[in-house]
PDB file of C-alpha atoms in Angstrom:
ATOM      1  CA  UNK A   1      -0.010  -0.032   0.027  1.00  0.00           C
ATOM      2  CA  UNK A   2       1.374   3.403  -0.850  1.00  0.00           C
ATOM      3  CA  UNK A   3       1.987   5.875   1.957  1.00  0.00           C
ATOM      4  CA  UNK A   4       0.532   9.378   2.105  1.00  0.00           C
ATOM      5  CA  UNK A   5       2.714  12.555   1.733  1.00  0.00           C
ATOM      6  CA  UNK A   6       3.795  14.288   4.910  1.00  0.00           C
ATOM      7  CA  UNK A   7       2.941  17.789   3.562  1.00  0.00           C
ATOM      8  CA  UNK A   8      -0.157  17.457   1.232  1.00  0.00           C
ATOM      9  CA  UNK A   9      -1.621  14.194   2.608  1.00  0.00           C
ATOM     10  CA  UNK A  10      -2.061  12.718  -0.871  1.00  0.00           C
ATOM     11  CA  UNK A  11      -0.813   9.240  -1.889  1.00  0.00           C
ATOM     12  CA  UNK A  12       2.940   9.072  -2.880  1.00  0.00           C
ATOM     13  CA  UNK A  13       3.704   6.676  -5.699  1.00  0.00           C
ATOM     14  CA  UNK A  14       7.063   4.986  -5.974  1.00  0.00           C
ATOM     15  CA  UNK A  15       8.233   7.103  -9.030  1.00  0.00           C
ATOM     16  CA  UNK A  16       7.857  10.434  -7.077  1.00  0.00           C
ATOM     17  CA  UNK A  17       8.523   9.293  -3.518  1.00  0.00           C
ATOM     18  CA  UNK A  18      11.125  10.805  -1.154  1.00  0.00           C
ATOM     19  CA  UNK A  19      11.816   9.031   2.083  1.00  0.00           C
ATOM     20  CA  UNK A  20      13.440  11.416   4.509  1.00  0.00           C
ATOM     21  CA  UNK A  21      13.149  12.446   8.123  1.00  0.00           C
ATOM     22  CA  UNK A  22      11.179   9.257   8.858  1.00  0.00           C
ATOM     23  CA  UNK A  23       8.437  10.456   6.523  1.00  0.00           C
ATOM     24  CA  UNK A  24       7.416  10.131   2.900  1.00  0.00           C
ATOM     25  CA  UNK A  25       7.236  13.178   0.532  1.00  0.00           C
ATOM     26  CA  UNK A  26       6.341  14.112  -3.032  1.00  0.00           C
ATOM     27  CA  UNK A  27       9.496  15.569  -4.624  1.00  0.00           C
ATOM     28  CA  UNK A  28       7.631  18.789  -5.143  1.00  0.00           C
ATOM     29  CA  UNK A  29       6.415  18.782  -1.452  1.00  0.00           C
ATOM     30  CA  UNK A  30      10.001  18.247  -0.127  1.00  0.00           C
ATOM     31  CA  UNK A  31      10.792  21.976   0.214  1.00  0.00           C
ATOM     32  CA  UNK A  32      12.012  24.523   2.818  1.00  0.00           C
ATOM     33  CA  UNK A  33       9.482  25.353   5.523  1.00  0.00           C
ATOM     34  CA  UNK A  34      10.406  29.049   5.317  1.00  0.00           C
ATOM     35  CA  UNK A  35      11.209  29.967   1.712  1.00  0.00           C
ATOM     36  CA  UNK A  36       9.557  26.978  -0.048  1.00  0.00           C
ATOM     37  CA  UNK A  37      12.715  26.155  -2.098  1.00  0.00           C
ATOM     38  CA  UNK A  38      12.658  22.672  -3.470  1.00  0.00           C
ATOM     39  CA  UNK A  39      15.249  20.441  -1.552  1.00  0.00           C
ATOM     40  CA  UNK A  40      16.978  17.158  -2.256  1.00  0.00           C
ATOM     41  CA  UNK A  41      18.727  14.620  -0.162  1.00  0.00           C
ATOM     42  CA  UNK A  42      22.052  16.571  -0.528  1.00  0.00           C
ATOM     43  CA  UNK A  43      21.164  20.214   0.435  1.00  0.00           C
ATOM     44  CA  UNK A  44      18.399  19.745   3.083  1.00  0.00           C
ATOM     45  CA  UNK A  45      18.904  20.212   6.763  1.00  0.00           C
ATOM     46  CA  UNK A  46      16.324  18.635   9.202  1.00  0.00           C
ATOM     47  CA  UNK A  47      15.034  20.354  12.433  1.00  0.00           C
ATOM     48  CA  UNK A  48      12.244  18.762  14.468  1.00  0.00           C
ATOM     49  CA  UNK A  49      11.694  16.400  11.413  1.00  0.00           C
ATOM     50  CA  UNK A  50      11.079  19.220   9.151  1.00  0.00           C
ATOM     51  CA  UNK A  51      13.280  20.127   6.037  1.00  0.00           C
ATOM     52  CA  UNK A  52      15.072  23.512   5.761  1.00  0.00           C
ATOM     53  CA  UNK A  53      17.500  25.164   3.484  1.00  0.00           C
ATOM     54  CA  UNK A  54      20.925  26.186   4.711  1.00  0.00           C
ATOM     55  CA  UNK A  55      19.956  29.903   4.897  1.00  0.00           C
ATOM     56  CA  UNK A  56      16.807  29.319   6.945  1.00  0.00           C
ATOM     57  CA  UNK A  57      17.894  26.568   9.254  1.00  0.00           C
ATOM     58  CA  UNK A  58      16.852  27.592  12.856  1.00  0.00           C
ATOM     59  CA  UNK A  59      19.726  28.844  14.888  1.00  0.00           C
ATOM     60  CA  UNK A  60      19.979  27.383  18.364  1.00  0.00           C
ATOM     61  CA  UNK A  61      19.977  30.046  21.126  1.00  0.00           C
ATOM     62  CA  UNK A  62      20.859  29.656  24.695  1.00  0.00           C
ATOM     63  CA  UNK A  63      18.149  30.028  27.274  1.00  0.00           C
ATOM     64  CA  UNK A  64      18.339  31.709  30.601  1.00  0.00           C
ATOM     65  CA  UNK A  65      18.308  29.576  33.646  1.00  0.00           C
ATOM     66  CA  UNK A  66      16.043  30.725  36.428  1.00  0.00           C
ATOM     67  CA  UNK A  67      17.484  31.198  39.900  1.00  0.00           C
ATOM     68  CA  UNK A  68      15.519  28.448  41.511  1.00  0.00           C
ATOM     69  CA  UNK A  69      16.350  27.240  45.048  1.00  0.00           C
ATOM     70  CA  UNK A  70      18.003  24.192  43.646  1.00  0.00           C
ATOM     71  CA  UNK A  71      20.136  26.286  41.249  1.00  0.00           C
ATOM     72  CA  UNK A  72      21.130  28.604  44.101  1.00  0.00           C
ATOM     73  CA  UNK A  73      22.238  25.591  46.256  1.00  0.00           C
ATOM     74  CA  UNK A  74      24.358  24.262  43.478  1.00  0.00           C
ATOM     75  CA  UNK A  75      25.923  27.582  42.940  1.00  0.00           C
ATOM     76  CA  UNK A  76      26.746  28.091  46.630  1.00  0.00           C
ATOM     77  CA  UNK A  77      28.042  24.504  46.810  1.00  0.00           C
ATOM     78  CA  UNK A  78      30.405  25.205  43.867  1.00  0.00           C
ATOM     79  CA  UNK A  79      31.771  28.471  45.579  1.00  0.00           C
ATOM     80  CA  UNK A  80      32.429  26.554  48.760  1.00  0.00           C
ATOM     81  CA  UNK A  81      34.380  23.860  46.918  1.00  0.00           C
ATOM     82  CA  UNK A  82      36.395  26.581  45.139  1.00  0.00           C
ATOM     83  CA  UNK A  83      37.271  28.172  48.484  1.00  0.00           C
ATOM     84  CA  UNK A  84      38.250  24.846  49.919  1.00  0.00           C
ATOM     85  CA  UNK A  85      40.613  24.188  46.985  1.00  0.00           C
ATOM     86  CA  UNK A  86      42.050  27.622  47.295  1.00  0.00           C
ATOM     87  CA  UNK A  87      42.830  27.295  50.978  1.00  0.00           C
ATOM     88  CA  UNK A  88      44.511  23.829  50.198  1.00  0.00           C
ATOM     89  CA  UNK A  89      46.705  25.311  47.532  1.00  0.00           C
ATOM     90  CA  UNK A  90      47.448  28.258  49.895  1.00  0.00           C
ATOM     91  CA  UNK A  91      48.548  25.971  52.667  1.00  0.00           C
ATOM     92  CA  UNK A  92      50.560  23.810  50.415  1.00  0.00           C
ATOM     93  CA  UNK A  93      52.551  26.808  48.981  1.00  0.00           C
ATOM     94  CA  UNK A  94      52.774  28.752  52.238  1.00  0.00           C
ATOM     95  CA  UNK A  95      56.133  27.341  53.240  1.00  0.00           C
ATOM     96  CA  UNK A  96      57.692  27.819  49.840  1.00  0.00           C
ATOM     97  CA  UNK A  97      58.026  31.604  50.064  1.00  0.00           C
ATOM     98  CA  UNK A  98      56.550  32.254  46.692  1.00  0.00           C
ATOM     99  CA  UNK A  99      53.136  32.319  44.972  1.00  0.00           C
ATOM    100  CA  UNK A 100      52.340  31.125  41.450  1.00  0.00           C
ATOM    101  CA  UNK A 101      51.826  34.142  39.186  1.00  0.00           C
ATOM    102  CA  UNK A 102      50.456  33.650  35.600  1.00  0.00           C
ATOM    103  CA  UNK A 103      52.977  34.846  32.961  1.00  0.00           C
ATOM    104  CA  UNK A 104      50.589  37.321  31.224  1.00  0.00           C
ATOM    105  CA  UNK A 105      51.687  39.754  28.561  1.00  0.00           C
ATOM    106  CA  UNK A 106      51.282  42.623  30.883  1.00  0.00           C
ATOM    107  CA  UNK A 107      53.518  40.941  33.489  1.00  0.00           C
ATOM    108  CA  UNK A 108      56.083  40.314  30.788  1.00  0.00           C
ATOM    109  CA  UNK A 109      56.133  43.957  29.712  1.00  0.00           C
ATOM    110  CA  UNK A 110      56.517  45.042  33.416  1.00  0.00           C
ATOM    111  CA  UNK A 111      59.345  42.643  33.829  1.00  0.00           C
ATOM    112  CA  UNK A 112      61.097  43.882  30.588  1.00  0.00           C
ATOM    113  CA  UNK A 113      60.749  47.605  31.838  1.00  0.00           C
ATOM    114  CA  UNK A 114      62.277  46.705  35.223  1.00  0.00           C
ATOM    115  CA  UNK A 115      65.305  44.902  33.521  1.00  0.00           C
ATOM    116  CA  UNK A 116      65.859  47.965  31.412  1.00  0.00           C
ATOM    117  CA  UNK A 117      65.770  50.250  34.444  1.00  0.00           C
ATOM    118  CA  UNK A 118      68.117  48.008  36.233  1.00  0.00           C
ATOM    119  CA  UNK A 119      70.614  47.978  33.434  1.00  0.00           C
ATOM    120  CA  UNK A 120      70.551  51.836  33.203  1.00  0.00           C
ATOM    121  CA  UNK A 121      71.286  52.153  36.925  1.00  0.00           C
ATOM    122  CA  UNK A 122      74.028  49.656  36.703  1.00  0.00           C
ATOM    123  CA  UNK A 123      75.742  51.653  33.828  1.00  0.00           C
ATOM    124  CA  UNK A 124      75.416  54.802  35.758  1.00  0.00           C
ATOM    125  CA  UNK A 125      77.005  53.290  38.935  1.00  0.00           C
ATOM    126  CA  UNK A 126      79.639  51.792  36.709  1.00  0.00           C
ATOM    127  CA  UNK A 127      80.493  55.218  35.118  1.00  0.00           C
ATOM    128  CA  UNK A 128      80.572  56.914  38.584  1.00  0.00           C
ATOM    129  CA  UNK A 129      83.050  54.303  39.893  1.00  0.00           C
ATOM    130  CA  UNK A 130      85.196  54.886  36.816  1.00  0.00           C
ATOM    131  CA  UNK A 131      85.337  58.589  37.402  1.00  0.00           C
ATOM    132  CA  UNK A 132      86.603  58.085  40.884  1.00  0.00           C
ATOM    133  CA  UNK A 133      85.691  60.256  43.933  1.00  0.00           C
ATOM    134  CA  UNK A 134      83.656  63.485  43.360  1.00  0.00           C
ATOM    135  CA  UNK A 135      86.260  65.752  44.843  1.00  0.00           C
ATOM    136  CA  UNK A 136      87.600  66.678  41.437  1.00  0.00           C
ATOM    137  CA  UNK A 137      84.352  67.717  39.916  1.00  0.00           C
ATOM    138  CA  UNK A 138      84.850  71.427  41.002  1.00  0.00           C
ATOM    139  CA  UNK A 139      87.999  71.788  38.922  1.00  0.00           C
ATOM    140  CA  UNK A 140      87.808  74.122  36.004  1.00  0.00           C
ATOM    141  CA  UNK A 141      87.800  72.368  32.573  1.00  0.00           C
ATOM    142  CA  UNK A 142      91.149  73.998  31.532  1.00  0.00           C
ATOM    143  CA  UNK A 143      92.883  72.830  34.778  1.00  0.00           C
ATOM    144  CA  UNK A 144      91.429  69.369  34.431  1.00  0.00           C
ATOM    145  CA  UNK A 145      92.605  69.164  30.866  1.00  0.00           C
ATOM    146  CA  UNK A 146      96.004  70.325  31.867  1.00  0.00           C
ATOM    147  CA  UNK A 147      96.239  67.675  34.628  1.00  0.00           C
ATOM    148  CA  UNK A 148      95.006  64.979  32.158  1.00  0.00           C
ATOM    149  CA  UNK A 149      97.695  65.945  29.595  1.00  0.00           C
ATOM    150  CA  UNK A 150     100.337  66.064  32.398  1.00  0.00           C
ATOM    151  CA  UNK A 151      99.542  62.420  33.254  1.00  0.00           C
ATOM    152  CA  UNK A 152      99.414  61.239  29.730  1.00  0.00           C
ATOM    153  CA  UNK A 153     102.583  62.951  28.250  1.00  0.00           C
ATOM    154  CA  UNK A 154     105.032  61.307  30.596  1.00  0.00           C
ATOM    155  CA  UNK A 155     103.716  57.842  29.505  1.00  0.00           C
ATOM    156  CA  UNK A 156     103.657  58.719  25.775  1.00  0.00           C
ATOM    157  CA  UNK A 157     106.718  60.884  25.357  1.00  0.00           C
ATOM    158  CA  UNK A 158     109.037  60.160  28.313  1.00  0.00           C
ATOM    159  CA  UNK A 159     108.858  56.337  27.955  1.00  0.00           C
ATOM    160  CA  UNK A 160     111.519  56.068  25.153  1.00  0.00           C
ATOM    161  CA  UNK A 161     113.923  58.479  27.004  1.00  0.00           C
ATOM    162  CA  UNK A 162     116.300  57.146  29.578  1.00  0.00           C
ATOM    163  CA  UNK A 163     116.608  59.328  32.789  1.00  0.00           C
ATOM    164  CA  UNK A 164     120.285  59.468  33.814  1.00  0.00           C
ATOM    165  CA  UNK A 165     121.177  58.288  37.331  1.00  0.00           C
ATOM    166  CA  UNK A 166     123.634  59.661  39.741  1.00  0.00           C
ATOM    167  CA  UNK A 167     124.600  58.476  43.174  1.00  0.00           C
ATOM    168  CA  UNK A 168     123.470  60.380  46.294  1.00  0.00           C
ATOM    169  CA  UNK A 169     127.146  61.129  47.038  1.00  0.00           C
ATOM    170  CA  UNK A 170     127.598  62.977  43.855  1.00  0.00           C
ATOM    171  CA  UNK A 171     124.394  65.126  44.478  1.00  0.00           C
ATOM    172  CA  UNK A 172     125.544  65.953  48.059  1.00  0.00           C
ATOM    173  CA  UNK A 173     129.002  66.805  46.883  1.00  0.00           C
ATOM    174  CA  UNK A 174     127.646  69.107  44.175  1.00  0.00           C
ATOM    175  CA  UNK A 175     125.176  70.787  46.668  1.00  0.00           C
ATOM    176  CA  UNK A 176     127.942  71.319  49.219  1.00  0.00           C
ATOM    177  CA  UNK A 177     130.536  72.579  46.619  1.00  0.00           C
ATOM    178  CA  UNK A 178     133.102  69.974  47.507  1.00  0.00           C
ATOM    179  CA  UNK A 179     132.875  68.155  44.163  1.00  0.00           C
ATOM    180  CA  UNK A 180     133.700  70.823  41.698  1.00  0.00           C
ATOM    181  CA  UNK A 181     133.111  74.487  41.099  1.00  0.00           C
ATOM    182  CA  UNK A 182     130.351  75.371  38.638  1.00  0.00           C
ATOM    183  CA  UNK A 183     131.560  76.670  35.293  1.00  0.00           C
ATOM    184  CA  UNK A 184     131.400  80.382  34.897  1.00  0.00           C
ATOM    185  CA  UNK A 185     129.348  80.159  31.651  1.00  0.00           C
ATOM    186  CA  UNK A 186     125.470  79.980  32.268  1.00  0.00           C
ATOM    187  CA  UNK A 187     123.009  79.136  29.537  1.00  0.00           C
ATOM    188  CA  UNK A 188     119.220  79.199  28.885  1.00  0.00           C
ATOM    189  CA  UNK A 189     117.550  75.996  27.971  1.00  0.00           C
ATOM    190  CA  UNK A 190     114.003  75.138  26.865  1.00  0.00           C
ATOM    191  CA  UNK A 191     112.114  71.965  28.077  1.00  0.00           C
ATOM    192  CA  UNK A 192     111.091  69.569  25.263  1.00  0.00           C
ATOM    193  CA  UNK A 193     109.170  67.179  27.474  1.00  0.00           C
ATOM    194  CA  UNK A 194     107.234  67.170  30.791  1.00  0.00           C
ATOM    195  CA  UNK A 195     109.118  65.995  33.807  1.00  0.00           C
ATOM    196  CA  UNK A 196     107.912  65.338  37.442  1.00  0.00           C
ATOM    197  CA  UNK A 197     110.609  65.600  40.228  1.00  0.00           C
ATOM    198  CA  UNK A 198     111.463  62.206  41.643  1.00  0.00           C
ATOM    199  CA  UNK A 199     113.494  63.519  44.592  1.00  0.00           C
ATOM    200  CA  UNK A 200     113.622  66.518  46.817  1.00  0.00           C
ATOM    201  CA  UNK A 201     116.530  68.080  45.100  1.00  0.00           C
ATOM    202  CA  UNK A 202     114.965  67.988  41.687  1.00  0.00           C
ATOM    203  CA  UNK A 203     112.592  70.344  39.911  1.00  0.00           C
ATOM    204  CA  UNK A 204     109.368  69.693  37.889  1.00  0.00           C
ATOM    205  CA  UNK A 205     108.656  71.498  34.551  1.00  0.00           C
ATOM    206  CA  UNK A 206     106.440  71.326  31.550  1.00  0.00           C
ATOM    207  CA  UNK A 207     107.158  71.143  27.880  1.00  0.00           C
ATOM    208  CA  UNK A 208     108.128  74.631  26.674  1.00  0.00           C
ATOM    209  CA  UNK A 209     109.303  76.055  30.079  1.00  0.00           C
ATOM    210  CA  UNK A 210     112.440  78.118  30.051  1.00  0.00           C
ATOM    211  CA  UNK A 211     115.336  76.917  32.378  1.00  0.00           C
ATOM    212  CA  UNK A 212     117.738  79.759  33.383  1.00  0.00           C
ATOM    213  CA  UNK A 213     121.011  79.734  35.213  1.00  0.00           C
ATOM    214  CA  UNK A 214     121.672  76.274  33.936  1.00  0.00           C
ATOM    215  CA  UNK A 215     124.984  74.739  35.128  1.00  0.00           C
ATOM    216  CA  UNK A 216     126.200  71.386  33.719  1.00  0.00           C
ATOM    217  CA  UNK A 217     126.882  68.797  36.435  1.00  0.00           C
ATOM    218  CA  UNK A 218     127.757  65.776  34.276  1.00  0.00           C
ATOM    219  CA  UNK A 219     126.786  64.223  31.038  1.00  0.00           C
ATOM    220  CA  UNK A 220     123.218  63.284  32.411  1.00  0.00           C
ATOM    221  CA  UNK A 221     122.182  66.012  34.854  1.00  0.00           C
ATOM    222  CA  UNK A 222     122.074  69.795  35.004  1.00  0.00           C
ATOM    223  CA  UNK A 223     121.287  72.297  37.779  1.00  0.00           C
ATOM    224  CA  UNK A 224     119.061  75.306  37.043  1.00  0.00           C
ATOM    225  CA  UNK A 225     115.955  77.440  37.830  1.00  0.00           C
ATOM    226  CA  UNK A 226     112.527  76.978  36.112  1.00  0.00           C
ATOM    227  CA  UNK A 227     111.611  80.521  35.077  1.00  0.00           C
ATOM    228  CA  UNK A 228     107.933  79.967  35.243  1.00  0.00           C
ATOM    229  CA  UNK A 229     107.738  78.678  38.808  1.00  0.00           C
ATOM    230  CA  UNK A 230     111.050  79.993  40.285  1.00  0.00           C
ATOM    231  CA  UNK A 231     111.944  76.434  41.519  1.00  0.00           C
ATOM    232  CA  UNK A 232     115.689  75.575  41.476  1.00  0.00           C
ATOM    233  CA  UNK A 233     117.185  72.160  41.480  1.00  0.00           C
ATOM    234  CA  UNK A 234     118.567  69.393  39.346  1.00  0.00           C
ATOM    235  CA  UNK A 235     117.037  68.147  36.075  1.00  0.00           C
ATOM    236  CA  UNK A 236     117.769  65.586  33.384  1.00  0.00           C
ATOM    237  CA  UNK A 237     119.844  66.900  30.554  1.00  0.00           C
ATOM    238  CA  UNK A 238     118.055  64.969  27.842  1.00  0.00           C
ATOM    239  CA  UNK A 239     114.732  66.671  28.570  1.00  0.00           C
ATOM    240  CA  UNK A 240     115.923  70.140  27.571  1.00  0.00           C
ATOM    241  CA  UNK A 241     117.592  71.814  24.615  1.00  0.00           C
ATOM    242  CA  UNK A 242     119.761  74.924  24.461  1.00  0.00           C
ATOM    243  CA  UNK A 243     118.196  78.135  23.290  1.00  0.00           C
TER     244      UNK A 243
END
């Protein structure tokens, strides 16, 4: 016996029968419930045993749950369980001295900023330690440059020159006049290098200073007065030249 169509109620013959959604349909009656577009077995979608096209297929929406006494009881029970778990984790990590913090992008940015600030402070402290004590900060720039050049030039220029040596007896004999009498001829000399006195009876001078009343002691040492400072004493002969 031939079944009836689920839509029009008429008899469905085998040549025009569509068996779908547990029902029998005429091919022309198997269409979308909303737009009446004819469907087939490949493009239909069933909802509550009714055919729909893809565009008009009913969208499932969430429904609100009423705050019934049972739902409120379940909610309160869930909150109590969460608090119990939190206390257990807190007691477990209490003796470790740290807490677990999620590594979020915001925390990563803060950590990177703190690292940069620490590096800047480290470089500032390092530069201050290189500059030494702050007592020399009040010096004038010209005086500081002069001091820097006076410390550099003996290393750069005086290193290849040999400072002649003399025994303490020779210096004492010359100072007391028992060794020899100074020659009558006195010349003027100009310093070609900086020199810092290494003993009490020596004089310090700078490149370009004029040495007056120069007296030759031996091949390596002279005795004279620095015209700029007025200091008198012994000086190395290979640090000056005759004018």
